[in-house]
Short mmCIF file of C-alpha atoms in Angstrom, two decimals:
data_model
loop_
_atom_site.label_atom_id
_atom_site.label_comp_id
_atom_site.label_asym_id
_atom_site.label_seq_id
_atom_site.Cartn_x
_atom_site.Cartn_y
_atom_site.Cartn_z
CA UNK M 1 1.04 71.78 -5.05
CA UNK M 2 0.48 71.44 -0.59
CA UNK M 3 -1.76 74.24 1.82
CA UNK M 4 -0.26 77.55 1.62
CA UNK M 5 -0.31 79.45 5.18
CA UNK M 6 -2.66 83.02 3.83
CA UNK M 7 -3.74 86.44 5.86
CA UNK M 8 -6.05 89.09 5.06
CA UNK M 9 -6.18 92.25 5.97
CA UNK M 10 -8.86 95.56 5.20
CA UNK M 11 -6.62 98.87 5.25
CA UNK M 12 -7.05 102.23 3.55
CA UNK M 13 -4.75 104.56 0.78
CA UNK M 14 -2.11 105.65 3.79
CA UNK M 15 -1.79 102.32 4.75
CA UNK M 16 -1.41 101.32 0.80
CA UNK M 17 1.10 103.61 0.27
CA UNK M 18 2.85 102.48 3.46
CA UNK M 19 2.98 99.11 2.57
CA UNK M 20 4.22 99.62 -0.76
CA UNK M 21 7.06 101.50 -0.01
CA UNK M 22 8.06 98.87 2.94
CA UNK M 23 7.37 96.52 0.27
CA UNK M 24 9.82 97.76 -2.66
CA UNK M 25 12.27 97.92 0.19
CA UNK M 26 12.80 94.53 0.87
CA UNK M 27 9.96 92.42 -2.03
CA UNK M 28 10.53 91.88 -5.92
CA UNK M 29 7.95 93.30 -8.01
CA UNK M 30 6.25 90.33 -9.34
CA UNK M 31 7.87 90.00 -12.49
CA UNK M 32 4.74 89.33 -13.97
CA UNK M 33 2.95 92.95 -13.03
CA UNK M 34 3.22 96.17 -15.64
CA UNK M 35 4.15 98.30 -14.26
CA UNK M 36 4.22 97.49 -10.87
CA UNK M 37 0.44 95.60 -11.43
CA UNK M 38 -2.08 93.46 -13.31
CA UNK M 39 -5.90 93.84 -13.66
CA UNK M 40 -6.99 90.54 -13.08
CA UNK M 41 -10.67 89.56 -14.33
CA UNK M 42 -12.10 86.93 -12.70
CA UNK M 43 -16.01 84.58 -13.32
CA UNK M 44 -17.16 82.97 -10.02
CA UNK M 45 -18.66 80.02 -10.20
CA UNK M 46 -22.24 78.96 -7.14
CA UNK M 47 -25.81 77.38 -7.49
CA UNK M 48 -29.17 78.82 -7.36
CA UNK M 49 -29.35 78.30 -3.09
CA UNK M 50 -25.69 80.15 -2.99
CA UNK M 51 -23.81 77.20 -1.99
CA UNK M 52 -20.67 78.71 -2.26
CA UNK M 53 -21.54 82.37 -0.75
CA UNK M 54 -23.49 81.18 2.69
CA UNK M 55 -20.64 78.67 2.69
CA UNK M 56 -18.64 81.68 3.05
CA UNK M 57 -20.87 84.06 4.70
CA UNK M 58 -21.78 81.02 7.67
CA UNK M 59 -17.83 80.77 8.17
CA UNK M 60 -16.96 76.92 7.01
CA UNK M 61 -14.10 75.80 7.88
CA UNK M 62 -13.68 73.37 4.35
CA UNK M 63 -14.73 74.38 1.64
CA UNK M 64 -13.98 75.17 -2.38
CA UNK M 65 -14.77 77.83 -5.38
CA UNK M 66 -14.44 78.08 -8.53
CA UNK M 67 -12.97 80.51 -11.02
CA UNK M 68 -11.77 81.07 -14.82
CA UNK M 69 -9.02 84.18 -14.52
CA UNK M 70 -7.08 86.24 -16.70
CA UNK M 71 -5.54 89.71 -17.30
CA UNK M 72 -4.47 93.30 -18.29
CA UNK M 73 -7.17 92.01 -21.33
CA UNK M 74 -5.14 89.22 -22.46
CA UNK M 75 -7.45 86.44 -23.05
CA UNK M 76 -4.54 84.09 -24.34
CA UNK M 77 -3.51 82.91 -21.59
CA UNK M 78 -7.22 81.68 -18.72
CA UNK M 79 -7.09 79.79 -15.88
CA UNK M 80 -9.64 77.48 -14.42
CA UNK M 81 -8.65 77.86 -10.81
CA UNK M 82 -10.32 75.67 -7.36
CA UNK M 83 -9.00 77.56 -5.04
CA UNK M 84 -9.95 74.79 -1.64
CA UNK M 85 -9.66 76.68 1.63
CA UNK M 86 -9.04 74.89 5.37
CA UNK M 87 -9.46 77.71 8.53
CA UNK M 88 -6.46 79.66 7.39
CA UNK M 89 -4.37 77.15 4.76
CA UNK M 90 -5.40 77.56 0.87
CA UNK M 91 -4.59 75.80 -2.09
CA UNK M 92 -5.32 76.42 -5.73
CA UNK M 93 -4.90 73.87 -8.66
CA UNK M 94 -5.11 75.18 -12.20
CA UNK M 95 -6.30 73.96 -15.48
CA UNK M 96 -5.36 76.41 -18.62
CA UNK M 97 -8.54 77.23 -21.12
CA UNK M 98 -8.67 78.33 -24.53
CA UNK M 99 -11.07 81.32 -24.87
CA UNK M 100 -13.22 79.33 -27.05
CA UNK M 101 -13.86 76.82 -24.10
CA UNK M 102 -14.00 79.78 -21.70
CA UNK M 103 -16.40 81.05 -23.58
CA UNK M 104 -18.78 78.59 -24.49
CA UNK M 105 -18.57 77.42 -20.27
CA UNK M 106 -20.18 81.07 -19.93
CA UNK M 107 -22.58 80.50 -21.99
CA UNK M 108 -23.45 77.20 -20.15
CA UNK M 109 -22.45 74.79 -23.73
CA UNK M 110 -20.73 71.97 -21.18
CA UNK M 111 -21.38 68.18 -22.96
CA UNK M 112 -17.45 68.49 -23.66
CA UNK M 113 -15.93 70.09 -20.86
CA UNK M 114 -16.62 65.89 -19.86
CA UNK M 115 -14.26 64.53 -22.47
CA UNK M 116 -11.25 67.07 -21.19
CA UNK M 117 -8.18 65.63 -20.46
CA UNK M 118 -7.64 68.63 -17.98
CA UNK M 119 -8.88 66.75 -14.41
CA UNK M 120 -10.09 70.08 -12.81
CA UNK M 121 -11.64 70.88 -16.01
CA UNK M 122 -13.90 67.06 -15.88
CA UNK M 123 -14.17 68.05 -11.76
CA UNK M 124 -16.02 71.37 -12.18
CA UNK M 125 -18.02 69.70 -14.77
CA UNK M 126 -19.05 66.65 -12.27
CA UNK M 127 -19.98 69.95 -9.90
CA UNK M 128 -21.92 71.89 -12.59
CA UNK M 129 -24.80 68.93 -12.78
CA UNK M 130 -24.41 67.40 -9.40
CA UNK M 131 -25.20 71.26 -7.48
CA UNK M 132 -25.63 73.16 -10.12
CA UNK M 133 -22.51 74.94 -10.05
CA UNK M 134 -23.22 77.77 -13.13
CA UNK M 135 -21.42 80.96 -13.59
CA UNK M 136 -22.32 83.79 -10.98
CA UNK M 137 -20.55 87.13 -11.38
CA UNK M 138 -17.34 88.63 -12.91
CA UNK M 139 -15.11 90.55 -9.90
CA UNK M 140 -12.33 92.82 -11.01
CA UNK M 141 -9.37 94.28 -9.78
CA UNK M 142 -6.22 95.97 -9.62
CA UNK M 143 -3.16 94.09 -7.54
CA UNK M 144 0.77 94.84 -7.06
CA UNK M 145 1.73 92.01 -6.48
CA UNK M 146 5.13 91.70 -4.09
CA UNK M 147 8.20 87.80 -3.91
CA UNK M 148 10.52 86.96 -1.50
CA UNK M 149 12.06 84.33 -1.87
CA UNK M 150 13.06 83.12 1.71
CA UNK M 151 9.36 81.57 2.90
CA UNK M 152 7.93 81.56 -1.00
CA UNK M 153 6.54 84.46 0.39
CA UNK M 154 3.87 86.94 -1.93
CA UNK M 155 2.55 89.77 -0.54
CA UNK M 156 -0.53 91.61 -2.61
CA UNK M 157 -2.13 95.00 -2.57
CA UNK M 158 -5.68 94.48 -4.42
CA UNK M 159 -7.81 97.67 -4.93
CA UNK M 160 -10.28 99.05 -6.76
CA UNK M 161 -13.00 96.18 -6.99
CA UNK M 162 -15.49 96.35 -9.60
CA UNK M 163 -18.46 93.40 -9.81
CA UNK M 164 -20.69 93.05 -13.03
CA UNK M 165 -23.75 90.55 -14.21
CA UNK M 166 -23.47 90.20 -17.54
CA UNK M 167 -21.44 86.83 -17.13
CA UNK M 168 -21.19 85.99 -20.31
CA UNK M 169 -19.21 88.90 -21.18
CA UNK M 170 -16.83 87.38 -19.44
CA UNK M 171 -14.40 88.04 -21.72
CA UNK M 172 -15.11 91.08 -23.42
CA UNK M 173 -12.87 94.45 -22.10
CA UNK M 174 -15.76 97.00 -22.34
CA UNK M 175 -17.86 94.51 -20.69
CA UNK M 176 -18.88 97.23 -17.72
CA UNK M 177 -17.85 96.91 -14.08
CA UNK M 178 -19.40 98.64 -11.88
CA UNK M 179 -17.32 99.42 -8.01
CA UNK M 180 -18.54 97.29 -5.36
CA UNK M 181 -19.88 98.94 -2.50
CA UNK M 182 -17.16 100.66 -0.42
CA UNK M 183 -15.02 97.79 -1.03
CA UNK M 184 -11.50 98.62 1.03
CA UNK M 185 -8.12 98.16 0.53
CA UNK M 186 -7.30 94.63 0.85
CA UNK M 187 -3.67 93.18 1.98
CA UNK M 188 -2.99 89.57 1.13
CA UNK M 189 -0.29 87.58 2.68
CA UNK M 190 0.49 84.04 1.77
CA UNK M 191 3.41 81.40 2.25
CA UNK M 192 4.99 78.51 3.12
CA UNK M 193 6.25 76.77 6.21
CA UNK M 194 7.37 80.30 7.64
CA UNK M 195 6.54 84.13 7.51
CA UNK M 196 9.46 85.89 7.84
CA UNK M 197 10.73 88.14 10.27
CA UNK M 198 11.11 91.38 7.85
CA UNK M 199 7.84 90.36 6.22
CA UNK M 200 5.95 90.09 8.93
CA UNK M 201 7.27 93.14 10.46
CA UNK M 202 7.06 95.13 7.34
CA UNK M 203 2.68 94.36 7.49
CA UNK M 204 2.39 95.65 10.51
CA UNK M 205 -0.41 98.15 11.26
CA UNK M 206 -2.16 99.75 14.29
CA UNK M 207 -5.19 98.59 14.39
CA UNK M 208 -5.01 96.10 11.80
CA UNK M 209 -5.82 91.87 12.24
CA UNK M 210 -6.81 89.44 10.14
CA UNK M 211 -9.37 89.03 8.69
CA UNK M 212 -11.95 86.88 6.46
CA UNK M 213 -12.51 89.26 3.97
CA UNK M 214 -14.18 87.61 0.27
CA UNK M 215 -14.08 90.01 -3.16
CA UNK M 216 -16.40 87.73 -4.60
CA UNK M 217 -18.87 87.71 -1.16
CA UNK M 218 -18.41 92.14 -1.43
CA UNK M 219 -19.39 91.71 -4.56
CA UNK M 220 -22.63 90.08 -4.35
CA UNK M 221 -23.45 92.49 -2.33
CA UNK M 222 -26.42 93.56 -5.56
CA UNK M 223 -27.38 90.56 -5.63
#
């Protein structure tokens, strides 16, 4: 997959209501959403020196992060994802994990990873060995996703960001999470080679500018 353009804006509840109505009029809700939304749970990786967090806070242009993710509490489909960034461009690589594999990574049982047929799993294993990456924190949030065909545009509204520290409980739907401080609502816009004017106009809000907000960094406010 090629790199895609990415914009993020921090917005408030009023903005959310306005954008939701605009996007419903011009875009299509993601068909995988349930009643227009889904709950995302991710397990992010970092090392003892907080390499991933520091690179984000320091504004390093070229960086990457690994996470394990599933949706709506359904552990029958779990993804290992590597998100790579170069400036305002992003790319995501994905490999499927079984619940047993995801739990073993969360528990620190890693030997099987080096023999995996999935290149991304082997890459994570190598970086866990060389960089000391380990499961660091759970990030939960609700997403309202919209798609627009021209430009392969995806617009999402993310809110109710919560965090948890018991990484081995990642697959437990009753795992306790808490609000990640005073986290804003996040508008994300992603597209390939061009952003259609109809979408560009729809997401315009007074006083809102592109930001480098990170849900992972927000959820690290407690440690």
